[in-house]
Short mmCIF file of C-alpha atoms in Angstrom, two decimals:
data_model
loop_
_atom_site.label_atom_id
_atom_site.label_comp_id
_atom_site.label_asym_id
_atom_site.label_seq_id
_atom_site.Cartn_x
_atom_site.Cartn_y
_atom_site.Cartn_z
CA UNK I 722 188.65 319.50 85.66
CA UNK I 723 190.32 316.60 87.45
CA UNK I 724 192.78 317.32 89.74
CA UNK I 725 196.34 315.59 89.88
CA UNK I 726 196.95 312.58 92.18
CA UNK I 727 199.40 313.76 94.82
CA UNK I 728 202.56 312.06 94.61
CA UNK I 729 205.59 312.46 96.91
CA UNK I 730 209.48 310.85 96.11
CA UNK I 731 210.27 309.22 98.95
CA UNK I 732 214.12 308.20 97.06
CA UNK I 733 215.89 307.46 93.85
CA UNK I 734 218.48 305.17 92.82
CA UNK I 735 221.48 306.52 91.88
CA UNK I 736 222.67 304.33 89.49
CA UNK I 737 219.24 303.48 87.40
CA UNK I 738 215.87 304.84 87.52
CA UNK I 739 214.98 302.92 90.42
CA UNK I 740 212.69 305.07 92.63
CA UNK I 741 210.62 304.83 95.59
CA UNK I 742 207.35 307.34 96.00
CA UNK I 743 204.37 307.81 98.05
CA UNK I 744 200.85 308.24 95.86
CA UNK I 745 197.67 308.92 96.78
CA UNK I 746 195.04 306.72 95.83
CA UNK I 747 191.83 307.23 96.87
CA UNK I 748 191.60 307.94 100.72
CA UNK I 749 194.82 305.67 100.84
CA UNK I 750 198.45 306.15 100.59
CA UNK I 751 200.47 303.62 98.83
CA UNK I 752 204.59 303.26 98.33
CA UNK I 753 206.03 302.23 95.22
CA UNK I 754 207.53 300.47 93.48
CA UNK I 755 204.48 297.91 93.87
CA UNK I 756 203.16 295.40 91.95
CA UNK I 757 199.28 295.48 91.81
CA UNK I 758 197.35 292.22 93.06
CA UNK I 759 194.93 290.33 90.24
CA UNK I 760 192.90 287.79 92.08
CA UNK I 761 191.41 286.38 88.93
CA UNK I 762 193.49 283.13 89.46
CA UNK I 763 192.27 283.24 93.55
CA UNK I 764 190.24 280.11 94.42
CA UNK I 765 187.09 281.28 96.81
CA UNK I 766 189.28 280.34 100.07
CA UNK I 767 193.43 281.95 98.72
CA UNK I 768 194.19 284.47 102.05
CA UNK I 769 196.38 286.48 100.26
CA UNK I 770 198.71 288.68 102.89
CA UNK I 771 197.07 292.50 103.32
CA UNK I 772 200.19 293.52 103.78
CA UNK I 773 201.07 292.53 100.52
CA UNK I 774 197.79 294.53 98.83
CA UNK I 775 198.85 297.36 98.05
CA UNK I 776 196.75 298.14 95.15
CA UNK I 777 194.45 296.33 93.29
CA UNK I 778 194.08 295.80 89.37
CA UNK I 779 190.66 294.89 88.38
CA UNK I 780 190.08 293.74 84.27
CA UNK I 781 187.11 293.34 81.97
CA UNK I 782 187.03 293.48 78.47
CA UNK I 783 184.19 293.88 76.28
CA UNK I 784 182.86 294.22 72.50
CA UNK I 785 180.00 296.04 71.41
CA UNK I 786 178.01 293.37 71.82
CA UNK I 787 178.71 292.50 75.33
CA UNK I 788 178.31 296.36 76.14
CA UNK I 789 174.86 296.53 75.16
CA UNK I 790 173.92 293.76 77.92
CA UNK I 791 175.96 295.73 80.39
CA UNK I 792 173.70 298.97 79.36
CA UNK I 793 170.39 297.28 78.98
CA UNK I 794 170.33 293.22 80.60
CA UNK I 795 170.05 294.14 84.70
CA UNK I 796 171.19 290.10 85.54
CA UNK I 797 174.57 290.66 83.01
CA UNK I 798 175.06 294.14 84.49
CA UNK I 799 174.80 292.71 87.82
CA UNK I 800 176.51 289.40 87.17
CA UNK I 801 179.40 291.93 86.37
CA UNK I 802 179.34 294.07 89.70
CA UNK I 803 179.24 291.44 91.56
CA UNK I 804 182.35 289.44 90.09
CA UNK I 805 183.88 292.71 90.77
CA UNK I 806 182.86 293.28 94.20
CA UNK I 807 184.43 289.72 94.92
CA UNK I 808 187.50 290.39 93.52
CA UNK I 809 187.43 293.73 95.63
CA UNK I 810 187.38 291.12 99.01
CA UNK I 811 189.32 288.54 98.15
CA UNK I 812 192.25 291.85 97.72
CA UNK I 813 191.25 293.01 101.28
CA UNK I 814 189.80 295.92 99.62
CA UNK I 815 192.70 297.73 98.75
CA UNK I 816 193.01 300.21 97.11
CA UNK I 817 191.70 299.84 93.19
CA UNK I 818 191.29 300.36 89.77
CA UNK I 819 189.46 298.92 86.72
CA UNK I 820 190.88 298.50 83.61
CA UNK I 821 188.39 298.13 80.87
CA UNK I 822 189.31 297.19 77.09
CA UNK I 823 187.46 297.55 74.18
CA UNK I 824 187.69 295.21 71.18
CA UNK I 825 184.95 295.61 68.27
CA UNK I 826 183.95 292.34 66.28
CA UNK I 827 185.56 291.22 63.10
CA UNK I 828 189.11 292.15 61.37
CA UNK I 829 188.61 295.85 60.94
CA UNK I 830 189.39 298.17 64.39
CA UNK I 831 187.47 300.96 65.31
CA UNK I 832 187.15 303.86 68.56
CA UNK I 833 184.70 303.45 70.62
CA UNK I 834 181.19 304.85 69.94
CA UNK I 835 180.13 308.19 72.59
CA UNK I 836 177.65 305.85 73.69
CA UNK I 837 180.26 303.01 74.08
CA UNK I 838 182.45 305.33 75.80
CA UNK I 839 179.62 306.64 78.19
CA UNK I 840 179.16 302.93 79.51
CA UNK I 841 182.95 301.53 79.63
CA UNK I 842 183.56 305.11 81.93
CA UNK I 843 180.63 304.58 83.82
CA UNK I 844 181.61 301.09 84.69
CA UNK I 845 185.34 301.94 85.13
CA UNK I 846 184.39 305.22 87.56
CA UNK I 847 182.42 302.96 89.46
CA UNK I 848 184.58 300.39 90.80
CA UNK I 849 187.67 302.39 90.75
CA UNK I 850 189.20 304.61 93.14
CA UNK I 851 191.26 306.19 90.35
CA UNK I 852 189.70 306.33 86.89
CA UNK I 853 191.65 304.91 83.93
CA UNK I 854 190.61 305.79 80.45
CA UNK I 855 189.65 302.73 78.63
CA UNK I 856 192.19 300.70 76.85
CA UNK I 857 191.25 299.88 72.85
CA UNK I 858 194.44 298.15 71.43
CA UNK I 859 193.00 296.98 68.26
CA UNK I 860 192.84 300.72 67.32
CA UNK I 861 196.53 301.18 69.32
CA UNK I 862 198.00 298.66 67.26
CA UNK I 863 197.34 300.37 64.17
CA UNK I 864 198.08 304.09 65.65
CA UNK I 865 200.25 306.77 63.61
CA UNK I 866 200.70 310.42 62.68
CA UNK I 867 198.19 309.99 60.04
CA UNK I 868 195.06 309.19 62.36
CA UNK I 869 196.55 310.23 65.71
CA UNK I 870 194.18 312.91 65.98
CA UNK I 871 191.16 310.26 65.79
CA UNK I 872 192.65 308.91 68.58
CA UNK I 873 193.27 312.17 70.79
CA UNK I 874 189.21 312.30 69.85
CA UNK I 875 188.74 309.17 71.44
CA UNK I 876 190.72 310.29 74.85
CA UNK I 877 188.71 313.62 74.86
CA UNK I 878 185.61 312.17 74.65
CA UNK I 879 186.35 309.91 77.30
CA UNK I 880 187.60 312.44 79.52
CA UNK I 881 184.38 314.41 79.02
CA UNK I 882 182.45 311.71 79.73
CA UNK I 883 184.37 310.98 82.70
CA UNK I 884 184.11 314.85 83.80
CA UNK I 885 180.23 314.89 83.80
CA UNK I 886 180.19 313.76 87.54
CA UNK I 887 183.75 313.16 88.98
CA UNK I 888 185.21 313.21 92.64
CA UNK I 889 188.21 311.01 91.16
CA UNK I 890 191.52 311.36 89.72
CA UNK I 891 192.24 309.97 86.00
CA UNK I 892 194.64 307.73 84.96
CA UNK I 893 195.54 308.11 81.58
CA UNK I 894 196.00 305.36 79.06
CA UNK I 895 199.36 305.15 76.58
CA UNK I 896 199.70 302.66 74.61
CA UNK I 897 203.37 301.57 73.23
CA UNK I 898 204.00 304.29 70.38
CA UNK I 899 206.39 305.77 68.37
CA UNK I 900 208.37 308.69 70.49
CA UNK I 901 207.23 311.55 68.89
CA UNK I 902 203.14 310.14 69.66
CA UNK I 903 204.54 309.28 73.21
CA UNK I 904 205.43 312.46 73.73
CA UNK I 905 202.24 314.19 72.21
CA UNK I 906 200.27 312.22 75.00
CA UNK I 907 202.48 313.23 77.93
CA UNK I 908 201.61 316.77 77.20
CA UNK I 909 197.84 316.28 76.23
CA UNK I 910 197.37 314.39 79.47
CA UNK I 911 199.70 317.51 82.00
CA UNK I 912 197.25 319.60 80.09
CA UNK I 913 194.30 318.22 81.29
CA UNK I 914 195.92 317.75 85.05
CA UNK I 915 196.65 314.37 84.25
CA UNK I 916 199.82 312.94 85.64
CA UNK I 917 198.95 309.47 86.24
CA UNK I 918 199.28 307.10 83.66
CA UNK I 919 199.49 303.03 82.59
CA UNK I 920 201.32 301.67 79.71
CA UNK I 921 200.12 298.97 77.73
CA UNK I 922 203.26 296.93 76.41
CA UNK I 923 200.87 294.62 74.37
CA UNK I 924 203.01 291.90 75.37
CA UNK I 925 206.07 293.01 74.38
CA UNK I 926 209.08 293.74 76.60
CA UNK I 927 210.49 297.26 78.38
CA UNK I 928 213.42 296.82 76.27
CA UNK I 929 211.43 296.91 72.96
CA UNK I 930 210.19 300.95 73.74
CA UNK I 931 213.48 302.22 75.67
CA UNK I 932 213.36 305.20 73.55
CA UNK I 933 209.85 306.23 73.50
CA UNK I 934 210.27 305.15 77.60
CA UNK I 935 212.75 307.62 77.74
CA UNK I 936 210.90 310.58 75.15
CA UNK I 937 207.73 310.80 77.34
CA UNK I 938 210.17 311.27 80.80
CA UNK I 939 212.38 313.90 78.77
CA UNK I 940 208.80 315.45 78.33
CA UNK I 941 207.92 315.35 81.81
CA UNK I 942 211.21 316.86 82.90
CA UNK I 943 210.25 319.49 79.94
CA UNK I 944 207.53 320.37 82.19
CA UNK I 945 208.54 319.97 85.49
CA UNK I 946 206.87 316.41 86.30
CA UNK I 947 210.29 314.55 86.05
CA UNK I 948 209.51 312.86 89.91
CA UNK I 949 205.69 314.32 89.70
CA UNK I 950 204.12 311.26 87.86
CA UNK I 951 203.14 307.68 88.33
CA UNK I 952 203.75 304.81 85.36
CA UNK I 953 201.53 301.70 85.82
CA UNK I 954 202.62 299.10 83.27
CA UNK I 955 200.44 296.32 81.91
CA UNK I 956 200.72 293.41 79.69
CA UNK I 957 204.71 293.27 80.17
CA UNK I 958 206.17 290.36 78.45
CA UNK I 959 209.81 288.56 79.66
CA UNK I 960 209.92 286.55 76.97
CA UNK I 961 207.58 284.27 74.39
CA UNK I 962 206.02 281.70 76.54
CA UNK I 963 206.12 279.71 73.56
CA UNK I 964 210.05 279.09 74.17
CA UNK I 965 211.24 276.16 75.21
CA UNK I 966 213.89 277.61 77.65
CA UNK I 967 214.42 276.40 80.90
CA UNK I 968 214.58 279.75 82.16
CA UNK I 969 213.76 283.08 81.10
CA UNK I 970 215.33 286.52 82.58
CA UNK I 971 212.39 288.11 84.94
CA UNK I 972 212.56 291.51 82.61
CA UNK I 973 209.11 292.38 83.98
CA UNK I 974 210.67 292.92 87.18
CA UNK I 975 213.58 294.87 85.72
CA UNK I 976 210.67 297.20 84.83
CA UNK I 977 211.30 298.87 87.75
CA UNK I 978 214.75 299.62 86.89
CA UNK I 979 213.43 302.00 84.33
CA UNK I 980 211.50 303.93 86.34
CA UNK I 981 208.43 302.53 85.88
CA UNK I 982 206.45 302.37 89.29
CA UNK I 983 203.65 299.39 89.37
CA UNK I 984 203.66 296.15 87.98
CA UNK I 985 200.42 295.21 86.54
CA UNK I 986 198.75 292.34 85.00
CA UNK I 987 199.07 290.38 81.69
CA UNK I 988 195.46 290.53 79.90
CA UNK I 989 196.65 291.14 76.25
CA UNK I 990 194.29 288.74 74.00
CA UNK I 991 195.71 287.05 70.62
CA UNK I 992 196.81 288.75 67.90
CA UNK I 993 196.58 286.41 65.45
CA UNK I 994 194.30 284.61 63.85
CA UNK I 995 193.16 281.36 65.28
CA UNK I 996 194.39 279.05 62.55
CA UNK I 997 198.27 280.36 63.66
CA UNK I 998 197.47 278.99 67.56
CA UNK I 999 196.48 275.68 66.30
CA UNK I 1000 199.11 275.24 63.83
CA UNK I 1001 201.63 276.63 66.54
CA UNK I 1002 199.79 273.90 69.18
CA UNK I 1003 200.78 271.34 67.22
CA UNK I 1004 204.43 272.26 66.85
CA UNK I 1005 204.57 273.13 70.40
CA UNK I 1006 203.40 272.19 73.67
CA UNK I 1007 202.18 275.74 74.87
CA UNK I 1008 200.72 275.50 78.09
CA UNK I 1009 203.71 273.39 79.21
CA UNK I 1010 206.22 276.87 78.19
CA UNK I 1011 203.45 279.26 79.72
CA UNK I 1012 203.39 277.07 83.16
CA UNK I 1013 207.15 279.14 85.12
CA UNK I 1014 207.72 279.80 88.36
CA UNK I 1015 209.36 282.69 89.52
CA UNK I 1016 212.69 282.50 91.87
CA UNK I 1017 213.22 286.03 92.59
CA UNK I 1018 216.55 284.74 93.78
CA UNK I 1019 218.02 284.71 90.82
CA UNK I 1020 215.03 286.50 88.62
CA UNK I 1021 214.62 283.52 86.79
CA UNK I 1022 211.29 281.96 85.13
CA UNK I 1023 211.34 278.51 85.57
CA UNK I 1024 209.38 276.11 83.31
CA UNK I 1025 208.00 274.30 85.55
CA UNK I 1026 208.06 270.26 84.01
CA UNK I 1027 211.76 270.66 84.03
CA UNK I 1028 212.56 271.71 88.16
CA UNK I 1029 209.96 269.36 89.15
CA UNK I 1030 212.29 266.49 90.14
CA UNK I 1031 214.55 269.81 92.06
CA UNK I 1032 211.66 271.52 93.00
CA UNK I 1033 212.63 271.93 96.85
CA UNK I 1034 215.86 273.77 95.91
CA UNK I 1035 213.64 276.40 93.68
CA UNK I 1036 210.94 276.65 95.39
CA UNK I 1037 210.24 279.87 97.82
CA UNK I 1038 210.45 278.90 101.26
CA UNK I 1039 207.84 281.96 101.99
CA UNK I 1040 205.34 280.59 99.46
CA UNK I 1041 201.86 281.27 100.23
CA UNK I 1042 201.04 277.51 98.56
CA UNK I 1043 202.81 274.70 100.44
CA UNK I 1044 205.14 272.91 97.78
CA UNK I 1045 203.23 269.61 97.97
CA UNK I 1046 200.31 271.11 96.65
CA UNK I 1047 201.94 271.06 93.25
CA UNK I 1048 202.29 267.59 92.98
CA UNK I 1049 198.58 267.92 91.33
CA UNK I 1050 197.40 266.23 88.01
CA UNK I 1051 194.99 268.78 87.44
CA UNK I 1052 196.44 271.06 85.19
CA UNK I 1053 194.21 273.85 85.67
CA UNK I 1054 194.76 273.82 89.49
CA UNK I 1055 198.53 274.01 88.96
CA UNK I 1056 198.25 277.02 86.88
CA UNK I 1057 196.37 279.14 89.63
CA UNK I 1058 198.90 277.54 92.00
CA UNK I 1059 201.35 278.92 89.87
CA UNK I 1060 200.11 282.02 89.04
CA UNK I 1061 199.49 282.85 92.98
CA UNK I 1062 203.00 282.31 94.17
CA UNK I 1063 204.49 284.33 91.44
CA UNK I 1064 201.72 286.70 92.47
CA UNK I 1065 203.25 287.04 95.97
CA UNK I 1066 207.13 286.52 95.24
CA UNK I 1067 206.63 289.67 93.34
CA UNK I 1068 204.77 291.56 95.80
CA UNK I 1069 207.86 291.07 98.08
CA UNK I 1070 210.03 291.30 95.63
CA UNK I 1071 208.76 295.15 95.06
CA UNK I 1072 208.81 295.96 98.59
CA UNK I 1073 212.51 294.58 98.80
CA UNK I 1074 212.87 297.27 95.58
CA UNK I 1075 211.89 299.82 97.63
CA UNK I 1076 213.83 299.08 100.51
CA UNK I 1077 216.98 298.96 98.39
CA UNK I 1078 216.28 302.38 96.38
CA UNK I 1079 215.53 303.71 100.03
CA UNK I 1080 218.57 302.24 102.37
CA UNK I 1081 221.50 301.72 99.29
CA UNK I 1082 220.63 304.04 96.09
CA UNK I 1083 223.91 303.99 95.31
CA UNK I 1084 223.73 300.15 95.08
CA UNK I 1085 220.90 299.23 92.87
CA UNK I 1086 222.36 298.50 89.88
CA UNK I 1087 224.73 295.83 91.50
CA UNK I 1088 221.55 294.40 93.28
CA UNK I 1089 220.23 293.90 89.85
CA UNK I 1090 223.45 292.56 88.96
CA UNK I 1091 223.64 290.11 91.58
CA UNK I 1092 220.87 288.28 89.98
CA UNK I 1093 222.33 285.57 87.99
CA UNK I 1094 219.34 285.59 85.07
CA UNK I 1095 219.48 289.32 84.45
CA UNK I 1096 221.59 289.07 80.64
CA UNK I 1097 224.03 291.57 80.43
CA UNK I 1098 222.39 293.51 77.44
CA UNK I 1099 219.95 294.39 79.83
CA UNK I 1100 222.13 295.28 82.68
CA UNK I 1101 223.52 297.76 79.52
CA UNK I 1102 220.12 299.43 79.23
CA UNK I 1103 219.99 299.84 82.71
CA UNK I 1104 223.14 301.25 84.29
CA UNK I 1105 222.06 305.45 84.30
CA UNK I 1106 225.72 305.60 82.50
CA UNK I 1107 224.76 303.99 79.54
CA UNK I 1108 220.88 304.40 79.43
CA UNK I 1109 219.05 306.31 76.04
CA UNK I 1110 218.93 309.74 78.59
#
């Protein structure tokens, strides 16, 4: 049986769920909050800071297709290692894990196969110091009471396959679910010594699942885990990047606030078919929305075609990309560009996080409230006084 990952609060907030702890990952030790380095946007020569590599989300996704060549074709198998070996480096070989998501072929969803499962935890337990269970959110999307227990299948079978030969701790995968399911998967996981967990928003915001945020923590209080567990959050959305604001509220960020403890990646794939994304292309100049930089001054997104002419007055004077690189024509270089300095503004931004729970925790909220893009329905949700607890 796996054993749980060893987690020690270092401080809380004590006017939102702010909160700073120590967990053990691996050999290492790492403080949150954090937010977890992707270096799929890196160019071969991007020295991101070690002290800003904390921990280390790795992502694949596969159908059952592309799992086959992983099992059987040694070049595709190896092709795959070493992509994720390079990743590993270009982090400074942090501490990591590998999130793996499976999506079948065609309209219709459906678990995982044993043998599927036995190759997505194989490759996950390999290049992961902690092992999450494999993501599936065409089946998550369609989860309810009716076939919940399909789905509690699917988890056992994974963590069976994991147990065969394990010297790891597990990280448990919830997707967003109605309260009462989000409950039923806090306790299956503390009943398998689980208490280590990410949360797949799907691309939807914090704000959307307040409720069955706050059902799974009443559950861990239930049980004595209320400062015992560790929330990684994936896929978190601040907005549609379809929208032609300016600027958009940083509500990824405000994750924290909630008590959530590592900021992870966005990965989530389309959800609709691809007739919608060209009709919406035409309507809509997407990439030009999706391209925002992130002043965590003000926890604004910024679309970028609109600051460019004021860019010196947004722009991070820390940034680990001098400002006159962005003057490029090539739009897929400014996108990485992008991507990396939001990438490192919110690595500091976390650490500042933790300094603040740590040194004011009396004065969190009014940080949060200092920042002049944070809407006040979400300052609402996040003040302990007038949160769903």
């Amino acid at each position: 049986m796996t054993k749980e990952t060893k987690i020690h609060l270092s401080s809380i907030a004590d006017d939102t769920d702010l909160r700073s702890m120590e967990v053990k990952i691996g050999n290492n030790t790492l403080k949150t909050p954090t937010k977890a380095i992707t270096t799929s946007s890196f160019y071969k020569d991007t020295a991101f800071p070690k002290e800003l590599c904390d921990l280390q989300e790795l992502f694949l996704k596969f159908n059952e297709e592309s799992l086959v060549k992983t099992d059987q074709n040694l070049k595709f198998s190896s092709d795959k290692n070493k992509q994720l070996t390079r990743e590993k480096e270009r982090a400074n070989s942090c501490p990591n894990f590998c999130l793996l998501e499976f999506k079948n072929n065609g309209e219709n969803w459906r678990h995982p196969t044993e043998k599927e499962i036995d190759i997505l935890t194989n490759l996950a337990y390999a290049h992961s110091n902690i092992t999450p269970i494999p993501s599936v959110p065409k089946v998550a999307r369609n989860l309810n009471i009716e076939n919940f227990d399909d789905f509690v299948r699917y988890l056992n079978l994974c963590y069976d396959s994991i147990e065969i030969r394990n010297k790891k701790n597990i990280m448990g995968y919830i997707p967003v679910v109605a309260p009462l399911l989000g409950k039923a998967l806090i306790n299956y996981y503390l009943d398998k010594g689980i208490n280590a967990y990410y949360i797949d928003f799907d691309s939807t915001m914090i704000t959307s699942h307040l409720d069955t945020l706050n059902a799974m923590k009443r559950e861990l209080a239930k049980r004595g885990y209320e400062e015992n567990h560790f929330f990684h959050f994936v896929n978190v959305s601040y907005g549609k990047s379809i929208n032609d604001q300016k600027v958009m509220s940083a509500r990824d960020i405000l994750g924290f606030g909630y008590g959530l403890d590592s900021l992870g990646g966005i990965h989530a794939g389309p959800k609709r078919s691809p007739e919608f994304y060209q009709k919406l292309k035409a309507m809509k100049d997407v990439s030009r929305n999706a391209n925002r930089l992130l002043n965590v001054d003000d926890y604004g997104y910024y679309r970028f075609d609109t600051i460019q002419d004021n860019l010196d007055t947004i722009y991070p004077n820390d940034a680990l990309i001098p400002i006159t690189e962005l003057t490029t024509n090539v739009g897929s270089r400014l996108e990485k560009y992008i991507k990396i300095v939001n990438l490192q503004q919110q690595c500091l931004e976390a650490d500042k996080l933790a300094q603040v729970t740590t040194e004011e925790p009396d004065k969190s909220f009014n940080y949060f409230k200092s920042k002049k893009n944070v809407n006040e329905k979400d300052l609402k949700y996040l003040a302990k006084s007038n949160n769903l607890e």
